[in-house]
C-alpha cells in the first residue's frame, strides 16, 4: 500500500521546473464569404457575364450567387458550373425564339407563357435542382398576393427563374405550391439582402437596370 501511495503521489506531483503553462491555441482568421448579387435588367441581363469574366481574371470566385429577374438567369447558369467563356457563348447563341411562347392576352395575364424559358434554363443547367448546384444559388421572386419577396433555395431551377423573370403583363404569373409569383425586381432590383440571408459577409452587387456612362454595368461591394 505504501508503494501504491508513493506512485499515486508521484503522478499528482507537478512536473519538474514549475507549474504547467496554459497554451493558447492560435487564432484562426475566418475568410469572409463573398456573395454575388445580380440585379434585373431585362435585355441587359447578359451584361452580368462581363462582371463574372473580370472576377475570373482577378482570381476571385464568389462563395454564393443570388439573382433577380434577368440576373437569376445568369446566376443559375453560373451556379451550375459555367465559366465566363461558356456564359459568353450562351449569350451569343441564345435566340429569342428559344424562349418565346406567345399566348392570347385577352384570356391571360401576359403575352408570354414563360414555359419555354423554364425549359431552356433547365436544359442549360442539365436539369439540376437549385439545391444541387455546385455553387449555392438563390433566386428571388415576388409573391403576387402578398407583395413580399421570396428567396427560392430549393426546387426546379427553370421554374424558379421563370417566376423571377415574370414581368407583369409580359409573362404570365408562375404558380408554385398554391402561390402566384412574378418578377423579383418589383421588391428587390439588386438582391443584396438576400445574399446576406444566404450567409454572405461581403456582397458584390451588380446593377444593370440602366446603362451608365461608358456602357458598363455598375457594381458595388457591400460589407
XYZ file of C-alpha atoms in Angstrom:
223
model
C 0.000 0.000 0.000
C 2.869 2.363 0.787
C 4.356 1.733 -2.664
C 0.989 2.446 -4.349
C 0.661 5.638 -2.328
C 4.092 6.785 -3.446
C 3.258 6.055 -7.100
C -0.054 7.930 -6.939
C 1.578 10.787 -5.121
C 4.218 10.987 -7.834
C 1.514 11.132 -10.525
C -0.173 14.013 -8.733
C 3.024 15.992 -8.323
C 3.691 18.917 -10.712
C 6.419 18.287 -13.258
C 9.902 19.465 -12.551
C 10.607 23.037 -13.492
C 7.459 24.651 -12.075
C 3.688 24.598 -12.645
C 2.184 23.729 -16.050
C 1.781 26.605 -18.513
C -1.530 27.054 -20.324
C -1.098 27.116 -24.108
C -3.446 29.441 -26.013
C -4.414 27.999 -29.411
C -3.603 30.251 -32.358
C -6.444 32.448 -33.600
C -7.661 31.267 -36.994
C -8.958 34.149 -39.091
C -12.217 33.384 -40.867
C -12.217 34.120 -44.581
C -15.223 36.341 -45.382
C -17.853 34.688 -47.552
C -18.316 36.612 -50.787
C -21.771 36.777 -52.302
C -22.518 37.893 -55.860
C -25.880 39.680 -56.236
C -27.047 40.019 -59.842
C -29.835 42.522 -60.424
C -32.562 42.680 -63.025
C -32.249 44.496 -66.313
C -34.399 42.814 -68.970
C -32.455 42.640 -72.252
C -29.267 43.779 -70.493
C -29.193 40.573 -68.436
C -26.089 39.127 -70.042
C -24.095 42.235 -69.083
C -23.524 40.277 -65.856
C -21.255 37.958 -67.831
C -18.663 40.720 -68.208
C -18.503 41.163 -64.441
C -18.000 37.428 -63.937
C -15.189 37.441 -66.506
C -13.448 40.328 -64.706
C -13.688 38.415 -61.418
C -12.166 35.352 -63.060
C -9.273 37.416 -64.432
C -8.632 38.670 -60.898
C -8.755 35.132 -59.484
C -11.894 35.856 -57.472
C -14.620 33.214 -57.139
C -17.746 34.050 -55.105
C -18.928 31.609 -52.459
C -22.576 32.037 -53.476
C -24.707 33.786 -56.066
C -28.242 35.173 -55.996
C -30.189 36.704 -58.864
C -33.301 38.743 -59.561
C -35.220 38.671 -62.850
C -32.685 38.651 -65.723
C -29.959 38.284 -63.105
C -31.483 34.987 -61.991
C -30.908 33.592 -65.478
C -27.165 34.300 -65.412
C -26.934 33.334 -61.733
C -28.386 29.889 -62.411
C -26.028 29.270 -65.345
C -23.024 30.423 -63.295
C -24.005 28.350 -60.258
C -24.318 25.274 -62.475
C -20.595 25.436 -63.203
C -20.363 27.508 -66.386
C -17.331 29.796 -66.548
C -17.129 33.225 -68.114
C -16.244 31.943 -71.585
C -19.117 29.445 -71.554
C -21.532 32.123 -70.372
C -20.373 34.368 -73.192
C -21.038 31.579 -75.673
C -24.556 31.095 -74.304
C -25.204 34.839 -74.609
C -24.020 34.900 -78.210
C -26.018 31.862 -79.320
C -29.235 32.470 -77.412
C -32.118 33.215 -79.771
C -35.322 34.990 -78.829
C -37.414 32.268 -80.456
C -35.969 29.789 -77.962
C -37.932 31.209 -75.047
C -40.910 32.984 -76.602
C -44.203 31.135 -76.362
C -46.992 33.541 -77.248
C -50.491 33.331 -75.869
C -53.665 35.399 -76.221
C -53.525 38.113 -73.526
C -57.296 38.545 -73.682
C -57.604 35.263 -71.784
C -54.400 35.508 -69.755
C -52.341 37.928 -67.632
C -49.381 38.053 -70.006
C -48.494 37.703 -73.680
C -45.869 35.003 -72.972
C -46.492 31.818 -71.020
C -42.865 31.505 -69.924
C -42.803 27.726 -70.138
C -40.242 27.839 -72.958
C -37.933 29.957 -70.783
C -38.206 27.405 -67.983
C -37.336 24.550 -70.340
C -34.390 26.497 -71.757
C -32.949 27.149 -68.290
C -33.418 23.521 -67.234
C -31.540 22.362 -70.339
C -28.664 24.799 -69.722
C -28.194 23.649 -66.105
C -28.507 19.952 -67.045
C -31.700 19.560 -65.050
C -30.076 20.325 -61.693
C -32.302 21.428 -58.845
C -31.395 24.668 -57.081
C -30.093 22.826 -54.027
C -27.859 20.578 -56.139
C -25.850 23.326 -57.812
C -22.041 23.255 -57.400
C -22.290 26.849 -56.094
C -25.019 27.878 -53.602
C -27.787 29.574 -55.602
C -30.657 31.847 -54.619
C -33.437 33.105 -56.908
C -35.696 35.999 -55.895
C -39.325 36.357 -56.961
C -42.340 38.333 -55.723
C -45.420 36.723 -54.190
C -48.221 38.316 -56.225
C -50.786 38.041 -53.416
C -48.734 39.372 -50.502
C -46.327 41.589 -52.426
C -43.450 40.101 -50.421
C -40.141 38.931 -51.809
C -39.366 35.208 -51.703
C -35.944 33.568 -51.918
C -36.003 30.198 -53.634
C -33.206 27.903 -52.361
C -34.718 24.588 -53.365
C -36.745 23.149 -56.224
C -36.809 23.241 -60.008
C -34.341 25.818 -61.313
C -36.173 26.535 -64.561
C -39.457 27.185 -62.756
C -37.820 29.499 -60.212
C -36.040 31.526 -62.921
C -39.275 31.721 -64.856
C -41.046 33.076 -61.748
C -38.263 35.570 -61.019
C -38.414 36.829 -64.625
C -42.198 37.027 -64.931
C -42.556 40.728 -65.701
C -46.254 41.604 -65.223
C -48.245 41.951 -68.467
C -45.366 40.348 -70.394
C -45.129 36.907 -68.766
C -47.926 35.064 -67.043
C -47.522 34.713 -63.273
C -45.985 31.396 -62.253
C -47.915 29.234 -59.816
C -45.786 27.336 -57.302
C -47.260 25.436 -54.334
C -50.523 27.383 -54.480
C -48.935 30.840 -54.802
C -48.571 33.069 -57.853
C -45.144 34.614 -58.395
C -43.927 37.440 -60.625
C -40.776 39.459 -61.314
C -38.390 39.595 -58.346
C -37.266 43.055 -59.407
C -40.520 44.505 -58.048
C -39.271 44.018 -54.479
C -35.513 43.589 -54.889
C -33.972 45.094 -58.051
C -30.500 44.122 -56.766
C -30.787 41.285 -54.202
C -28.134 42.344 -51.677
C -30.141 41.489 -48.567
C -30.898 38.041 -49.913
C -27.189 37.398 -50.454
C -26.680 38.273 -46.793
C -29.568 35.985 -45.887
C -27.671 33.187 -47.629
C -24.636 33.845 -45.418
C -22.515 36.343 -47.346
C -20.226 38.587 -45.280
C -19.301 40.692 -48.299
C -21.658 41.285 -51.219
C -20.645 42.330 -54.709
C -23.820 43.910 -56.086
C -24.225 44.376 -59.843
C -26.839 46.834 -61.119
C -27.673 46.710 -64.839
C -31.065 48.396 -64.621
C -29.787 51.408 -66.555
C -26.786 51.920 -68.788
C -24.231 54.205 -67.083
C -21.816 56.440 -68.940
C -19.365 54.207 -70.764
C -21.880 51.373 -71.140
C -20.500 49.160 -68.346
C -22.612 47.698 -65.530
C -22.365 49.343 -62.128
C -21.160 47.263 -59.236
C -20.588 47.926 -55.571
C -19.122 45.895 -52.729
C -21.194 45.945 -49.552
C -19.740 44.869 -46.202
